[in-house]
mmCIF file of C-alpha atoms in Angstrom:
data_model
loop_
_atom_site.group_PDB
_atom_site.id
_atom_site.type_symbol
_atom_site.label_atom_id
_atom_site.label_comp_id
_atom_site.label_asym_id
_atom_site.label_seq_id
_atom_site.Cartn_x
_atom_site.Cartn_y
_atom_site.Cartn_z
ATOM 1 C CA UNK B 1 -28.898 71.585 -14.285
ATOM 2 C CA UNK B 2 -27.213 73.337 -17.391
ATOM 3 C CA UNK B 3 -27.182 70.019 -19.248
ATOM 4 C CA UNK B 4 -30.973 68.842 -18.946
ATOM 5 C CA UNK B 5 -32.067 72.716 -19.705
ATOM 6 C CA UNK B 6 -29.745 72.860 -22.782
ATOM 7 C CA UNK B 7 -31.479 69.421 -23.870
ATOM 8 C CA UNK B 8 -34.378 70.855 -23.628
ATOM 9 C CA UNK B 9 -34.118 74.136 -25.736
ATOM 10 C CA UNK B 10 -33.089 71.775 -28.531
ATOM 11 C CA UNK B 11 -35.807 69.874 -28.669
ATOM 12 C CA UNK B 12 -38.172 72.508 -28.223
ATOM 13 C CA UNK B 13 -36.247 74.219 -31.289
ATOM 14 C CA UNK B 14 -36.397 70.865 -33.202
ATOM 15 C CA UNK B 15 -40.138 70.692 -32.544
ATOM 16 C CA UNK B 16 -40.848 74.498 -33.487
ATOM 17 C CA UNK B 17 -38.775 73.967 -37.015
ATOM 18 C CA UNK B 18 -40.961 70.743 -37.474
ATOM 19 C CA UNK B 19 -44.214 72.774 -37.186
ATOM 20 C CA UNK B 20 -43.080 75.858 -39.172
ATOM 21 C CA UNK B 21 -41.933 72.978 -41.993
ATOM 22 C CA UNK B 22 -44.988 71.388 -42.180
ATOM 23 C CA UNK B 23 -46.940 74.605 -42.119
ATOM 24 C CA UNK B 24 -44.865 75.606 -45.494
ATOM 25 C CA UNK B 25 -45.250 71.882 -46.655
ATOM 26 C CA UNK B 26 -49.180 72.204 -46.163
ATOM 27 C CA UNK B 27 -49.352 75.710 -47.320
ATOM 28 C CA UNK B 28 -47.623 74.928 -50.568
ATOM 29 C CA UNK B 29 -49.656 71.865 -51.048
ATOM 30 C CA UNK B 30 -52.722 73.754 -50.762
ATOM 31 C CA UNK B 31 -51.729 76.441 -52.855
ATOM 32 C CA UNK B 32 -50.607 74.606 -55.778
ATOM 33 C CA UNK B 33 -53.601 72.186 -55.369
ATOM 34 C CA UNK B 34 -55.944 75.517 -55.866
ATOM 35 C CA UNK B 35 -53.958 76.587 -58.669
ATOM 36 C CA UNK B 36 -54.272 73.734 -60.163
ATOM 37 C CA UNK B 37 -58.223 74.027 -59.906
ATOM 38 C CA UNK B 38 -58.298 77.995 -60.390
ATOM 39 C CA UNK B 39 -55.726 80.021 -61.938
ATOM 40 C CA UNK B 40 -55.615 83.569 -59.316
ATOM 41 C CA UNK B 41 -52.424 85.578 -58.924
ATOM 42 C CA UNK B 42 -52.949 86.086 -55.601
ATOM 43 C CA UNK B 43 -52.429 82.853 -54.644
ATOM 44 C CA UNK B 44 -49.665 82.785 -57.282
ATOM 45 C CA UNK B 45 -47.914 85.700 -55.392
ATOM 46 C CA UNK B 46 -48.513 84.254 -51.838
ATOM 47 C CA UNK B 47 -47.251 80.941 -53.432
ATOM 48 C CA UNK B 48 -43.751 83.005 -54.931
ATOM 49 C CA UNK B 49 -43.783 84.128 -51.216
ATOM 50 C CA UNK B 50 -43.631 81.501 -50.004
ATOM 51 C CA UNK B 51 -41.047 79.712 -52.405
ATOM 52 C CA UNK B 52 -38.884 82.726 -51.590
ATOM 53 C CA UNK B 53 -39.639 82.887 -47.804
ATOM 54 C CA UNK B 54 -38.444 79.437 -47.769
ATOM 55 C CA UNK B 55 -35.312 79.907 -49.813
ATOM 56 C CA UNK B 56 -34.383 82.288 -47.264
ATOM 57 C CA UNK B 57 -34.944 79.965 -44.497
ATOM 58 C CA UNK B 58 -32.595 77.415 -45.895
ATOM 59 C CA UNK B 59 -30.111 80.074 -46.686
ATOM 60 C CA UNK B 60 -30.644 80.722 -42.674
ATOM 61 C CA UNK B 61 -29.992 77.526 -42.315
ATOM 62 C CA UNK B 62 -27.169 77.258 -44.123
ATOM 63 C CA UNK B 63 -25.697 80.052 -42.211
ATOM 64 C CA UNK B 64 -26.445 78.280 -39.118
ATOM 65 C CA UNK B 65 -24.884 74.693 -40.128
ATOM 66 C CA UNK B 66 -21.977 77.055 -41.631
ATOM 67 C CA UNK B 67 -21.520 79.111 -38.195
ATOM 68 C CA UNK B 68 -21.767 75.559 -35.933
ATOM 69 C CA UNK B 69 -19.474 73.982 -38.236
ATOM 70 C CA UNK B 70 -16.973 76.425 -37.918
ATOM 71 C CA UNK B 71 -17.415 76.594 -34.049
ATOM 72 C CA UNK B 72 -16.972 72.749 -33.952
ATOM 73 C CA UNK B 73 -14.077 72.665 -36.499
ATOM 74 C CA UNK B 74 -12.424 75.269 -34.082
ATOM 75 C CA UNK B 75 -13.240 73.717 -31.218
ATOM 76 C CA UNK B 76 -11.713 70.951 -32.545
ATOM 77 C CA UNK B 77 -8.649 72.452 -34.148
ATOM 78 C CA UNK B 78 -7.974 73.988 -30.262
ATOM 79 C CA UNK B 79 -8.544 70.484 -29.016
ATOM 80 C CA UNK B 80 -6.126 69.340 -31.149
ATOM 81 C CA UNK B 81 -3.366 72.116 -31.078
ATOM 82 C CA UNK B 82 -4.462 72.135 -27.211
ATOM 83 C CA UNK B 83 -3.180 68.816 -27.370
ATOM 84 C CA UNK B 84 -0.301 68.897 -29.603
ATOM 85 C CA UNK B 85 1.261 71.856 -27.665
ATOM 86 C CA UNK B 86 0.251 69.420 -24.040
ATOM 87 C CA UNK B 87 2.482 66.950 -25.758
ATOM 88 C CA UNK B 88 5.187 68.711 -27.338
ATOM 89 C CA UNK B 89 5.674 71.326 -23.778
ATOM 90 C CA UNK B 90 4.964 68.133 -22.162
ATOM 91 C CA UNK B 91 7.984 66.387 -24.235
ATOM 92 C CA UNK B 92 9.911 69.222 -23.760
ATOM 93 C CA UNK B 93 9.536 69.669 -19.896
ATOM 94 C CA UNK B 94 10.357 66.051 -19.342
ATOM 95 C CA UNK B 95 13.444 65.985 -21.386
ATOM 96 C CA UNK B 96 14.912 69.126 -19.652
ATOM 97 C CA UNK B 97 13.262 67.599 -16.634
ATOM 98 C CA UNK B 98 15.830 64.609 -17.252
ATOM 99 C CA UNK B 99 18.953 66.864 -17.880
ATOM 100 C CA UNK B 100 18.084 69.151 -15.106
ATOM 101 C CA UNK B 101 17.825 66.032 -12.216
ATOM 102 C CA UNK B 102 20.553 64.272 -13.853
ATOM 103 C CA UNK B 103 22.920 67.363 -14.257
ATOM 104 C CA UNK B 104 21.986 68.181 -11.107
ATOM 105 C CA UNK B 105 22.495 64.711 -9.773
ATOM 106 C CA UNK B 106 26.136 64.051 -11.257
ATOM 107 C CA UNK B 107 26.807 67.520 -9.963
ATOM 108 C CA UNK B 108 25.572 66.605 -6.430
ATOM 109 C CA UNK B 109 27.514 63.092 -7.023
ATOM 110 C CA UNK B 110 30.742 64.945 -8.314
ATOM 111 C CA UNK B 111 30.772 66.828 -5.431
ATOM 112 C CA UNK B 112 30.088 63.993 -2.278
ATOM 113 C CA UNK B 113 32.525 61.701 -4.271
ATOM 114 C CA UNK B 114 34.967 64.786 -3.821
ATOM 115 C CA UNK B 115 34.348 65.030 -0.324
ATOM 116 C CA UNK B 116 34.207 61.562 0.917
ATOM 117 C CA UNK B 117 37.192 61.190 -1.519
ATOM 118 C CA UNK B 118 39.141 64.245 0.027
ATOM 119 C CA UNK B 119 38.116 63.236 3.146
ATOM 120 C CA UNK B 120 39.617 59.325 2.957
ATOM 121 C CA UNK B 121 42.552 61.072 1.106
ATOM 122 C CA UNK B 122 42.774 63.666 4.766
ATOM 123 C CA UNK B 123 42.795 60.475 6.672
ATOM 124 C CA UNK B 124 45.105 58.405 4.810
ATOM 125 C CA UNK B 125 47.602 61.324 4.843
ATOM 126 C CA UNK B 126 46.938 62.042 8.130
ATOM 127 C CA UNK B 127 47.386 58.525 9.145
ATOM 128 C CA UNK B 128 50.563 57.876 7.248
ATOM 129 C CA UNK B 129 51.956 61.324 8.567
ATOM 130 C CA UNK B 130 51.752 59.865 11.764
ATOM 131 C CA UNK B 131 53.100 56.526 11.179
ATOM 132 C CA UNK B 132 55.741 58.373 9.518
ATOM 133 C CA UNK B 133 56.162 60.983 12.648
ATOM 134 C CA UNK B 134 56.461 58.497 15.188
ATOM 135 C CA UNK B 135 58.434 56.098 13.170
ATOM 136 C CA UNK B 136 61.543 59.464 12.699
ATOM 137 C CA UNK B 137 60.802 60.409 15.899
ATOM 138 C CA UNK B 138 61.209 56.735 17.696
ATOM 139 C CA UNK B 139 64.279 56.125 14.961
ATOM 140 C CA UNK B 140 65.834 59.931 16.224
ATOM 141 C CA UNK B 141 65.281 59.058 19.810
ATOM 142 C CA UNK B 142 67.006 55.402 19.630
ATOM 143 C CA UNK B 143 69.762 57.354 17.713
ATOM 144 C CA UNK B 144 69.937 60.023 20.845
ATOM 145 C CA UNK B 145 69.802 57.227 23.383
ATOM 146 C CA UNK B 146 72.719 55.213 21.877
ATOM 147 C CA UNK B 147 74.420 58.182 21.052
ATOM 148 C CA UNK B 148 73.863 59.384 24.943
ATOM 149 C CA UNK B 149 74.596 56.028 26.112
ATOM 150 C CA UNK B 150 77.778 55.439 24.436
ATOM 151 C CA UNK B 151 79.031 59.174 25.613
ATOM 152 C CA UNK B 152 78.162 58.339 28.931
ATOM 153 C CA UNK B 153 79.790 55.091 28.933
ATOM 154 C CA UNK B 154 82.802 56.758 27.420
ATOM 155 C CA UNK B 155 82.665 58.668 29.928
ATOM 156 C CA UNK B 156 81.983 57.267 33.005
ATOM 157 C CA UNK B 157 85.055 54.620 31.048
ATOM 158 C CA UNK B 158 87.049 57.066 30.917
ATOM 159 C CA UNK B 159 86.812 58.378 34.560
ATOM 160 C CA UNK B 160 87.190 55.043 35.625
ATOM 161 C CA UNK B 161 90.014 54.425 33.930
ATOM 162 C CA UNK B 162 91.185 57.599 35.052
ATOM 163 C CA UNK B 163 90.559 56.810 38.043
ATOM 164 C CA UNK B 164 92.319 52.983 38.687
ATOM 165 C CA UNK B 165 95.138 54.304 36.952
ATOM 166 C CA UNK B 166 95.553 57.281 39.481
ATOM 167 C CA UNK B 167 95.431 54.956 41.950
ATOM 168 C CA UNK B 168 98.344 52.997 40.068
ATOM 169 C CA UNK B 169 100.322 55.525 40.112
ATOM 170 C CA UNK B 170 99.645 56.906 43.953
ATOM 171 C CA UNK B 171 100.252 53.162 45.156
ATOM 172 C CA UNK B 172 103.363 52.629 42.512
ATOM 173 C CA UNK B 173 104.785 55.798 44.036
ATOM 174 C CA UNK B 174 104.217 55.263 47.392
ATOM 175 C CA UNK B 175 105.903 51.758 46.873
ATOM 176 C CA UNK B 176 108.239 52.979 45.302
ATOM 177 C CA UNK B 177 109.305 55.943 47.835
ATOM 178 C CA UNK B 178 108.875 53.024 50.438
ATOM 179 C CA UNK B 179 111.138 50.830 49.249
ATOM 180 C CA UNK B 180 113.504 54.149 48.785
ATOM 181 C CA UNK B 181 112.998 54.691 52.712
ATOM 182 C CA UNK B 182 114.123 50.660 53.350
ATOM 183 C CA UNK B 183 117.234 50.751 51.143
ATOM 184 C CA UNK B 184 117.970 54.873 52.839
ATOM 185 C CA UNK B 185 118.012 52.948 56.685
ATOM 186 C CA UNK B 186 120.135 49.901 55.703
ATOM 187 C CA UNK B 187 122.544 52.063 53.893
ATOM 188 C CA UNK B 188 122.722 54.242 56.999
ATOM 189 C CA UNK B 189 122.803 50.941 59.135
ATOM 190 C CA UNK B 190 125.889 49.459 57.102
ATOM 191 C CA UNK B 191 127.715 52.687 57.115
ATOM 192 C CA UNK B 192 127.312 52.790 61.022
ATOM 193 C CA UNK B 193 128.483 49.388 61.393
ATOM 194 C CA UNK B 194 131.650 49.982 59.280
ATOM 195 C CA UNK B 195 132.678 52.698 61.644
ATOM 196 C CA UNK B 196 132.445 51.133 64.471
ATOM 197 C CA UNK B 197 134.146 48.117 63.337
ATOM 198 C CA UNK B 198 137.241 50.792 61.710
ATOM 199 C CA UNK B 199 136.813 52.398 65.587
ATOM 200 C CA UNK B 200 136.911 49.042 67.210
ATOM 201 C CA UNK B 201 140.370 48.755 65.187
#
């Protein structure tokens, strides 16, 4: 609607400086065409008039083209710094867009790196502080196993021995006071059978 109206009031300007131009056009035409004939200051002042009426309108004019030529030049020069500042913020707002995300994005990749790193690192440790646990702690138990094992079997050696050779002894001394008690009854036998042989005399 605002485009077809605007249209229109231009043309309808465009027509009404056509007609007021070719009412000066035929107006000085006639009025140099009766000076030429007749010679009346009248018409030589209405002609001045007119000479100076229409120095004034292209002086209007002139003002006019001036005033639209400076609104399109500015127009234009706003365009254009419009533009230039679009590209330059634009410029700007990616490049800082780019360090931002990829500040931000080594940071964020610094930082999971570090974890899963730290994390892998935990495990490993872990792990091998295990390994290493159980590894002291089976080589300290075989140590306290053979170490209880050979004290026991020192032991229960020992008792044994203790034992048998107890048992040597009780049997080597009963043996022993045994054959005392054999050689005590034929000493007492002999001794009776000398007597009675020195009686028997």
């Amino acid at each position: 609607m605002i485009g077809p109206l605007s249209r229109r009031g231009e043309r309808t300007e465009r027509e009404t400086q056509f007609y007021v131009e070719l009412a000066y056009g035929l107006l000085f035409i006639g009025g140099f065409a009766f000076l030429a004939v007749r010679v009346d200051p009248r018409v030589a002042a209405f002609e001045g008039g007119l000479v100076v009426g229409y120095l004034l309108r292209v002086y209007e004019k002139m003002a006019i083209y001036e005033r639209v030529l400076e609104s399109a030049v500015s127009a234009e020069a706003e365009s254009q710094v419009a533009e230039a500042v679009d590209d330059q913020v634009g410029d700007a707002v990616a490049a800082e867009l780019d360090d931002r995300v990829e500040t931000e994005v080594a940071a964020e990749v610094d930082d999971a790196v570090a974890e899963e790193v730290e994390d892998a690192v935990a495990a490993e440790v872990d792990a091998e502080l295990d390994d290493a646990v159980e590894a002291e702690v089976r080589a300290e138990l075989d140590d306290a196993v053979a170490e209880e094992v050979e004290a026991e079997l020192d032991d229960a050696v020992a008792e044994e021995v203790e034992a048998e050779l107890d048992d040597a002894v009780a049997e080597e001394v009963e043996a022993e006071l045994d054959r005392r008690d054999i050689d005590g009854d034929g000493d007492g036998a002999a001794a009776e059978a000398d007597g009675a042989e020195s009686g028997d005399g």
